[in-house]
């Protein structure tokens, strides 16, 4: 458009004086109006638009569905818990610890493991040579569901489990994730003993235990620190 104005002005410049002056003015006004109309058409032409992509997963307000604990619903309430997995009889944990805990910074994982191991190594096993009574609890239903894990550094701790002085699991390896079993209750008192078979490689035998009834209601939750040969005892009273 600028080039067109230049050409027209160059051609008409000889006529811009004298008799042709008014004619030059009319022609100039005509071309200026044409230029203005053309520029308006350019400005009003539709622009290219792209539809917005709705990706809720990238939005800070999007909350994914939380995974429900298997110990509170589903098969936990339908099938007996079982710890006869052959991998639990190995000398050490069979799971990949890096896969069990997810951290935004991988260094946090190893730091937490070092702190856990240091906490166990700093404990004096002589302080844990007394049997521990974990309490008595009333429980509804015919069965108790008991889960347990090594709540500190998984270092090969093992326990024997007894129900009313009868061995129901002779040798269980405590690992980082929960494992468990289902115990058929008798009317009245049910004594559940956990006997420490060793102290692992870095301190006392450490565990976290949770007891649930048939409806998935947690009845008891405790932790222990035991020297080898010492036991932790629960009394479950079947109503």
PDB file of C-alpha atoms in Angstrom:
ATOM      1  CA  UNK A   1       0.000   0.000   0.000  1.00  0.00           C
ATOM      2  CA  UNK A   2       2.902   2.363   0.738  1.00  0.00           C
ATOM      3  CA  UNK A   3       4.416   1.528  -2.649  1.00  0.00           C
ATOM      4  CA  UNK A   4       1.092   2.332  -4.371  1.00  0.00           C
ATOM      5  CA  UNK A   5       0.949   5.752  -2.714  1.00  0.00           C
ATOM      6  CA  UNK A   6       4.493   6.471  -3.815  1.00  0.00           C
ATOM      7  CA  UNK A   7       3.766   5.554  -7.458  1.00  0.00           C
ATOM      8  CA  UNK A   8       0.558   7.611  -7.610  1.00  0.00           C
ATOM      9  CA  UNK A   9       2.242  10.613  -6.000  1.00  0.00           C
ATOM     10  CA  UNK A  10       5.139  10.392  -8.436  1.00  0.00           C
ATOM     11  CA  UNK A  11       2.837  10.236 -11.479  1.00  0.00           C
ATOM     12  CA  UNK A  12       0.620  13.117 -10.374  1.00  0.00           C
ATOM     13  CA  UNK A  13       3.291  15.452  -9.043  1.00  0.00           C
ATOM     14  CA  UNK A  14       3.531  17.427 -12.354  1.00  0.00           C
ATOM     15  CA  UNK A  15      -0.209  18.170 -12.131  1.00  0.00           C
ATOM     16  CA  UNK A  16      -0.179  19.417  -8.575  1.00  0.00           C
ATOM     17  CA  UNK A  17       0.453  23.003  -9.704  1.00  0.00           C
ATOM     18  CA  UNK A  18      -1.478  25.505 -11.788  1.00  0.00           C
ATOM     19  CA  UNK A  19      -4.707  24.527 -13.516  1.00  0.00           C
ATOM     20  CA  UNK A  20      -4.487  20.890 -12.497  1.00  0.00           C
ATOM     21  CA  UNK A  21      -4.127  21.666  -8.800  1.00  0.00           C
ATOM     22  CA  UNK A  22      -7.841  21.057  -7.879  1.00  0.00           C
ATOM     23  CA  UNK A  23      -7.934  17.896  -9.981  1.00  0.00           C
ATOM     24  CA  UNK A  24      -4.844  16.638  -8.156  1.00  0.00           C
ATOM     25  CA  UNK A  25      -6.538  17.250  -4.815  1.00  0.00           C
ATOM     26  CA  UNK A  26      -9.668  15.288  -5.842  1.00  0.00           C
ATOM     27  CA  UNK A  27      -7.631  12.340  -7.078  1.00  0.00           C
ATOM     28  CA  UNK A  28      -5.568  12.337  -3.895  1.00  0.00           C
ATOM     29  CA  UNK A  29      -8.694  12.300  -1.707  1.00  0.00           C
ATOM     30  CA  UNK A  30     -10.116   9.411  -3.763  1.00  0.00           C
ATOM     31  CA  UNK A  31      -7.038   7.254  -3.297  1.00  0.00           C
ATOM     32  CA  UNK A  32      -6.816   8.089   0.397  1.00  0.00           C
ATOM     33  CA  UNK A  33     -10.410   6.878   0.860  1.00  0.00           C
ATOM     34  CA  UNK A  34      -9.644   3.697  -1.052  1.00  0.00           C
ATOM     35  CA  UNK A  35      -6.588   3.066   1.115  1.00  0.00           C
ATOM     36  CA  UNK A  36      -8.606   3.555   4.327  1.00  0.00           C
ATOM     37  CA  UNK A  37     -11.348   1.126   3.171  1.00  0.00           C
ATOM     38  CA  UNK A  38      -8.767  -1.515   2.260  1.00  0.00           C
ATOM     39  CA  UNK A  39      -7.041  -1.251   5.620  1.00  0.00           C
ATOM     40  CA  UNK A  40     -10.402  -1.674   7.402  1.00  0.00           C
ATOM     41  CA  UNK A  41     -11.030  -4.905   5.504  1.00  0.00           C
ATOM     42  CA  UNK A  42      -7.625  -6.197   6.548  1.00  0.00           C
ATOM     43  CA  UNK A  43      -8.247  -5.385  10.206  1.00  0.00           C
ATOM     44  CA  UNK A  44     -11.698  -7.001  10.190  1.00  0.00           C
ATOM     45  CA  UNK A  45     -10.520 -10.284   8.679  1.00  0.00           C
ATOM     46  CA  UNK A  46     -11.124 -13.223  11.073  1.00  0.00           C
ATOM     47  CA  UNK A  47      -8.078 -14.367  13.049  1.00  0.00           C
ATOM     48  CA  UNK A  48      -7.107 -17.990  13.548  1.00  0.00           C
ATOM     49  CA  UNK A  49      -8.376 -19.373  16.893  1.00  0.00           C
ATOM     50  CA  UNK A  50      -7.314 -22.554  18.686  1.00  0.00           C
ATOM     51  CA  UNK A  51      -9.655 -24.341  21.112  1.00  0.00           C
ATOM     52  CA  UNK A  52      -8.446 -24.499  24.704  1.00  0.00           C
ATOM     53  CA  UNK A  53      -7.351 -27.947  25.900  1.00  0.00           C
ATOM     54  CA  UNK A  54      -8.899 -28.930  29.211  1.00  0.00           C
ATOM     55  CA  UNK A  55      -6.299 -30.964  31.066  1.00  0.00           C
ATOM     56  CA  UNK A  56      -7.496 -31.353  34.648  1.00  0.00           C
ATOM     57  CA  UNK A  57      -4.524 -33.480  35.598  1.00  0.00           C
ATOM     58  CA  UNK A  58      -2.195 -30.491  35.184  1.00  0.00           C
ATOM     59  CA  UNK A  59      -4.395 -28.114  37.163  1.00  0.00           C
ATOM     60  CA  UNK A  60      -3.277 -27.361  40.740  1.00  0.00           C
ATOM     61  CA  UNK A  61      -6.910 -27.723  41.797  1.00  0.00           C
ATOM     62  CA  UNK A  62      -7.279 -31.243  40.413  1.00  0.00           C
ATOM     63  CA  UNK A  63      -7.186 -33.903  43.113  1.00  0.00           C
ATOM     64  CA  UNK A  64      -6.723 -37.523  41.969  1.00  0.00           C
ATOM     65  CA  UNK A  65      -8.698 -40.226  43.678  1.00  0.00           C
ATOM     66  CA  UNK A  66      -6.968 -41.503  46.790  1.00  0.00           C
ATOM     67  CA  UNK A  67      -6.177 -45.187  47.043  1.00  0.00           C
ATOM     68  CA  UNK A  68      -7.981 -46.884  49.907  1.00  0.00           C
ATOM     69  CA  UNK A  69      -6.050 -49.095  52.272  1.00  0.00           C
ATOM     70  CA  UNK A  70      -6.501 -52.828  51.526  1.00  0.00           C
ATOM     71  CA  UNK A  71      -6.784 -53.430  55.274  1.00  0.00           C
ATOM     72  CA  UNK A  72     -10.006 -51.431  55.568  1.00  0.00           C
ATOM     73  CA  UNK A  73     -12.104 -52.789  52.707  1.00  0.00           C
ATOM     74  CA  UNK A  74     -12.306 -55.314  49.904  1.00  0.00           C
ATOM     75  CA  UNK A  75     -10.518 -58.620  50.327  1.00  0.00           C
ATOM     76  CA  UNK A  76      -9.355 -57.693  53.819  1.00  0.00           C
ATOM     77  CA  UNK A  77     -12.926 -58.157  55.043  1.00  0.00           C
ATOM     78  CA  UNK A  78     -13.668 -61.211  52.888  1.00  0.00           C
ATOM     79  CA  UNK A  79     -10.612 -63.474  52.826  1.00  0.00           C
ATOM     80  CA  UNK A  80      -8.290 -64.511  55.665  1.00  0.00           C
ATOM     81  CA  UNK A  81      -4.925 -62.815  55.782  1.00  0.00           C
ATOM     82  CA  UNK A  82      -2.027 -65.137  55.086  1.00  0.00           C
ATOM     83  CA  UNK A  83       1.730 -64.781  55.572  1.00  0.00           C
ATOM     84  CA  UNK A  84       2.752 -68.070  53.966  1.00  0.00           C
ATOM     85  CA  UNK A  85       4.472 -66.162  51.143  1.00  0.00           C
ATOM     86  CA  UNK A  86       7.788 -68.055  50.595  1.00  0.00           C
ATOM     87  CA  UNK A  87       9.621 -64.757  50.150  1.00  0.00           C
ATOM     88  CA  UNK A  88       9.068 -64.019  53.851  1.00  0.00           C
ATOM     89  CA  UNK A  89      11.305 -66.964  54.808  1.00  0.00           C
ATOM     90  CA  UNK A  90      14.400 -65.535  53.168  1.00  0.00           C
ATOM     91  CA  UNK A  91      17.278 -64.133  55.184  1.00  0.00           C
ATOM     92  CA  UNK A  92      16.493 -60.545  54.241  1.00  0.00           C
ATOM     93  CA  UNK A  93      13.695 -58.387  52.851  1.00  0.00           C
ATOM     94  CA  UNK A  94      12.635 -59.483  49.381  1.00  0.00           C
ATOM     95  CA  UNK A  95      11.301 -56.099  48.353  1.00  0.00           C
ATOM     96  CA  UNK A  96      13.091 -53.226  46.705  1.00  0.00           C
ATOM     97  CA  UNK A  97      13.171 -50.509  49.312  1.00  0.00           C
ATOM     98  CA  UNK A  98      13.568 -47.776  46.692  1.00  0.00           C
ATOM     99  CA  UNK A  99      10.213 -48.827  45.232  1.00  0.00           C
ATOM    100  CA  UNK A 100       8.398 -48.890  48.562  1.00  0.00           C
ATOM    101  CA  UNK A 101       8.851 -45.198  49.379  1.00  0.00           C
ATOM    102  CA  UNK A 102       8.456 -42.414  46.829  1.00  0.00           C
ATOM    103  CA  UNK A 103      10.106 -39.070  47.530  1.00  0.00           C
ATOM    104  CA  UNK A 104      10.295 -35.959  45.399  1.00  0.00           C
ATOM    105  CA  UNK A 105      14.007 -35.853  46.208  1.00  0.00           C
ATOM    106  CA  UNK A 106      15.674 -39.305  46.066  1.00  0.00           C
ATOM    107  CA  UNK A 107      18.181 -38.099  48.643  1.00  0.00           C
ATOM    108  CA  UNK A 108      15.365 -37.903  51.205  1.00  0.00           C
ATOM    109  CA  UNK A 109      14.851 -41.658  50.916  1.00  0.00           C
ATOM    110  CA  UNK A 110      18.420 -42.558  51.776  1.00  0.00           C
ATOM    111  CA  UNK A 111      18.563 -39.918  54.502  1.00  0.00           C
ATOM    112  CA  UNK A 112      15.471 -41.413  56.151  1.00  0.00           C
ATOM    113  CA  UNK A 113      17.020 -44.894  55.995  1.00  0.00           C
ATOM    114  CA  UNK A 114      20.254 -43.693  57.568  1.00  0.00           C
ATOM    115  CA  UNK A 115      18.341 -41.941  60.338  1.00  0.00           C
ATOM    116  CA  UNK A 116      16.254 -45.067  60.997  1.00  0.00           C
ATOM    117  CA  UNK A 117      19.305 -47.304  61.122  1.00  0.00           C
ATOM    118  CA  UNK A 118      21.120 -44.855  63.374  1.00  0.00           C
ATOM    119  CA  UNK A 119      18.138 -44.714  65.732  1.00  0.00           C
ATOM    120  CA  UNK A 120      18.161 -48.514  66.135  1.00  0.00           C
ATOM    121  CA  UNK A 121      21.919 -48.747  66.563  1.00  0.00           C
ATOM    122  CA  UNK A 122      21.788 -46.082  69.272  1.00  0.00           C
ATOM    123  CA  UNK A 123      19.428 -48.132  71.457  1.00  0.00           C
ATOM    124  CA  UNK A 124      20.753 -50.275  74.279  1.00  0.00           C
ATOM    125  CA  UNK A 125      19.316 -53.825  73.875  1.00  0.00           C
ATOM    126  CA  UNK A 126      19.720 -54.393  77.619  1.00  0.00           C
ATOM    127  CA  UNK A 127      16.852 -51.959  78.197  1.00  0.00           C
ATOM    128  CA  UNK A 128      14.442 -54.214  76.283  1.00  0.00           C
ATOM    129  CA  UNK A 129      14.902 -57.528  78.101  1.00  0.00           C
ATOM    130  CA  UNK A 130      11.534 -57.314  79.858  1.00  0.00           C
ATOM    131  CA  UNK A 131       8.347 -58.810  78.416  1.00  0.00           C
ATOM    132  CA  UNK A 132       5.931 -56.127  77.263  1.00  0.00           C
ATOM    133  CA  UNK A 133       2.193 -56.255  77.928  1.00  0.00           C
ATOM    134  CA  UNK A 134       0.453 -54.448  75.076  1.00  0.00           C
ATOM    135  CA  UNK A 135      -2.989 -54.372  76.741  1.00  0.00           C
ATOM    136  CA  UNK A 136      -6.315 -56.201  76.673  1.00  0.00           C
ATOM    137  CA  UNK A 137      -8.971 -55.354  74.121  1.00  0.00           C
ATOM    138  CA  UNK A 138     -12.576 -56.391  73.636  1.00  0.00           C
ATOM    139  CA  UNK A 139     -13.340 -57.475  70.107  1.00  0.00           C
ATOM    140  CA  UNK A 140     -16.513 -58.452  68.251  1.00  0.00           C
ATOM    141  CA  UNK A 141     -16.784 -61.327  65.803  1.00  0.00           C
ATOM    142  CA  UNK A 142     -15.156 -64.713  65.429  1.00  0.00           C
ATOM    143  CA  UNK A 143     -11.869 -63.561  63.926  1.00  0.00           C
ATOM    144  CA  UNK A 144      -9.136 -61.018  64.509  1.00  0.00           C
ATOM    145  CA  UNK A 145      -7.042 -59.675  61.680  1.00  0.00           C
ATOM    146  CA  UNK A 146      -3.517 -58.786  62.750  1.00  0.00           C
ATOM    147  CA  UNK A 147      -0.988 -56.936  60.612  1.00  0.00           C
ATOM    148  CA  UNK A 148       2.592 -56.032  61.480  1.00  0.00           C
ATOM    149  CA  UNK A 149       5.816 -54.606  60.059  1.00  0.00           C
ATOM    150  CA  UNK A 150       9.265 -53.404  61.058  1.00  0.00           C
ATOM    151  CA  UNK A 151       8.478 -49.768  61.826  1.00  0.00           C
ATOM    152  CA  UNK A 152      12.122 -48.639  61.827  1.00  0.00           C
ATOM    153  CA  UNK A 153      15.078 -49.832  59.754  1.00  0.00           C
ATOM    154  CA  UNK A 154      14.235 -53.219  58.112  1.00  0.00           C
ATOM    155  CA  UNK A 155      17.247 -55.235  59.226  1.00  0.00           C
ATOM    156  CA  UNK A 156      16.033 -58.834  59.355  1.00  0.00           C
ATOM    157  CA  UNK A 157      13.996 -58.867  62.587  1.00  0.00           C
ATOM    158  CA  UNK A 158      12.069 -62.138  63.078  1.00  0.00           C
ATOM    159  CA  UNK A 159       9.280 -63.171  65.448  1.00  0.00           C
ATOM    160  CA  UNK A 160       7.321 -66.249  66.477  1.00  0.00           C
ATOM    161  CA  UNK A 161       3.550 -65.834  66.922  1.00  0.00           C
ATOM    162  CA  UNK A 162       1.479 -67.836  69.420  1.00  0.00           C
ATOM    163  CA  UNK A 163      -2.246 -67.996  70.165  1.00  0.00           C
ATOM    164  CA  UNK A 164      -3.063 -69.227  73.671  1.00  0.00           C
ATOM    165  CA  UNK A 165       0.465 -70.681  73.889  1.00  0.00           C
ATOM    166  CA  UNK A 166       0.077 -72.587  70.613  1.00  0.00           C
ATOM    167  CA  UNK A 167       2.479 -71.653  67.819  1.00  0.00           C
ATOM    168  CA  UNK A 168       0.588 -70.390  64.770  1.00  0.00           C
ATOM    169  CA  UNK A 169       3.591 -68.906  62.922  1.00  0.00           C
ATOM    170  CA  UNK A 170       7.018 -70.238  63.921  1.00  0.00           C
ATOM    171  CA  UNK A 171       9.250 -67.778  62.074  1.00  0.00           C
ATOM    172  CA  UNK A 172       8.096 -64.541  60.457  1.00  0.00           C
ATOM    173  CA  UNK A 173      10.393 -61.956  58.898  1.00  0.00           C
ATOM    174  CA  UNK A 174       9.380 -58.368  59.659  1.00  0.00           C
ATOM    175  CA  UNK A 175       9.705 -56.228  56.558  1.00  0.00           C
ATOM    176  CA  UNK A 176       8.953 -52.609  55.757  1.00  0.00           C
ATOM    177  CA  UNK A 177       5.413 -53.146  54.464  1.00  0.00           C
ATOM    178  CA  UNK A 178       2.578 -54.612  56.491  1.00  0.00           C
ATOM    179  CA  UNK A 179       1.916 -58.353  56.337  1.00  0.00           C
ATOM    180  CA  UNK A 180      -0.574 -60.205  58.478  1.00  0.00           C
ATOM    181  CA  UNK A 181      -2.720 -63.161  59.370  1.00  0.00           C
ATOM    182  CA  UNK A 182      -6.227 -64.003  60.546  1.00  0.00           C
ATOM    183  CA  UNK A 183      -6.710 -65.597  63.959  1.00  0.00           C
ATOM    184  CA  UNK A 184      -9.852 -67.596  64.805  1.00  0.00           C
ATOM    185  CA  UNK A 185     -10.923 -66.450  68.262  1.00  0.00           C
ATOM    186  CA  UNK A 186     -12.259 -68.617  71.059  1.00  0.00           C
ATOM    187  CA  UNK A 187     -14.895 -67.317  73.487  1.00  0.00           C
ATOM    188  CA  UNK A 188     -13.369 -65.302  76.299  1.00  0.00           C
ATOM    189  CA  UNK A 189      -9.640 -64.611  76.475  1.00  0.00           C
ATOM    190  CA  UNK A 190      -7.294 -64.961  73.513  1.00  0.00           C
ATOM    191  CA  UNK A 191      -3.622 -64.405  74.293  1.00  0.00           C
ATOM    192  CA  UNK A 192      -1.496 -63.397  71.319  1.00  0.00           C
ATOM    193  CA  UNK A 193       2.277 -63.501  71.876  1.00  0.00           C
ATOM    194  CA  UNK A 194       4.999 -62.160  69.610  1.00  0.00           C
ATOM    195  CA  UNK A 195       8.386 -63.596  70.619  1.00  0.00           C
ATOM    196  CA  UNK A 196      11.535 -61.898  69.298  1.00  0.00           C
ATOM    197  CA  UNK A 197      13.726 -64.548  67.648  1.00  0.00           C
ATOM    198  CA  UNK A 198      16.585 -62.131  67.004  1.00  0.00           C
ATOM    199  CA  UNK A 199      17.535 -58.466  67.006  1.00  0.00           C
ATOM    200  CA  UNK A 200      18.339 -58.025  63.334  1.00  0.00           C
ATOM    201  CA  UNK A 201      21.620 -56.355  62.432  1.00  0.00           C
ATOM    202  CA  UNK A 202      21.267 -52.923  64.013  1.00  0.00           C
ATOM    203  CA  UNK A 203      19.588 -53.082  67.391  1.00  0.00           C
ATOM    204  CA  UNK A 204      16.510 -54.417  69.183  1.00  0.00           C
ATOM    205  CA  UNK A 205      13.666 -56.236  67.485  1.00  0.00           C
ATOM    206  CA  UNK A 206      11.266 -53.462  66.427  1.00  0.00           C
ATOM    207  CA  UNK A 207       7.708 -53.796  65.152  1.00  0.00           C
ATOM    208  CA  UNK A 208       4.396 -52.026  64.701  1.00  0.00           C
ATOM    209  CA  UNK A 209       1.247 -54.134  65.185  1.00  0.00           C
ATOM    210  CA  UNK A 210      -2.380 -53.330  64.396  1.00  0.00           C
ATOM    211  CA  UNK A 211      -5.377 -55.472  65.307  1.00  0.00           C
ATOM    212  CA  UNK A 212      -8.700 -55.252  63.419  1.00  0.00           C
ATOM    213  CA  UNK A 213     -12.047 -56.921  63.937  1.00  0.00           C
ATOM    214  CA  UNK A 214     -14.068 -58.590  61.179  1.00  0.00           C
ATOM    215  CA  UNK A 215     -15.651 -55.269  60.197  1.00  0.00           C
ATOM    216  CA  UNK A 216     -12.318 -53.607  59.587  1.00  0.00           C
ATOM    217  CA  UNK A 217     -12.448 -51.540  62.788  1.00  0.00           C
ATOM    218  CA  UNK A 218      -9.025 -51.098  64.354  1.00  0.00           C
ATOM    219  CA  UNK A 219      -9.009 -52.475  67.896  1.00  0.00           C
ATOM    220  CA  UNK A 220      -5.362 -51.930  68.855  1.00  0.00           C
ATOM    221  CA  UNK A 221      -2.226 -50.274  67.513  1.00  0.00           C
ATOM    222  CA  UNK A 222       1.159 -50.570  69.237  1.00  0.00           C
ATOM    223  CA  UNK A 223       4.906 -50.615  68.712  1.00  0.00           C
ATOM    224  CA  UNK A 224       7.599 -52.559  70.518  1.00  0.00           C
ATOM    225  CA  UNK A 225      11.364 -52.768  70.999  1.00  0.00           C
ATOM    226  CA  UNK A 226      12.401 -56.254  72.153  1.00  0.00           C
ATOM    227  CA  UNK A 227      15.640 -58.045  72.900  1.00  0.00           C
ATOM    228  CA  UNK A 228      16.052 -61.613  71.664  1.00  0.00           C
ATOM    229  CA  UNK A 229      13.769 -64.059  73.501  1.00  0.00           C
ATOM    230  CA  UNK A 230      11.512 -61.340  74.923  1.00  0.00           C
ATOM    231  CA  UNK A 231       7.815 -61.272  74.041  1.00  0.00           C
ATOM    232  CA  UNK A 232       5.037 -58.738  73.486  1.00  0.00           C
ATOM    233  CA  UNK A 233       1.577 -59.928  74.578  1.00  0.00           C
ATOM    234  CA  UNK A 234      -1.954 -58.916  73.609  1.00  0.00           C
ATOM    235  CA  UNK A 235      -5.146 -60.131  75.260  1.00  0.00           C
ATOM    236  CA  UNK A 236      -8.149 -60.126  72.924  1.00  0.00           C
ATOM    237  CA  UNK A 237     -11.460 -60.693  74.674  1.00  0.00           C
ATOM    238  CA  UNK A 238     -14.120 -62.139  72.404  1.00  0.00           C
ATOM    239  CA  UNK A 239     -17.510 -60.800  73.473  1.00  0.00           C
TER     240      UNK A 239
END
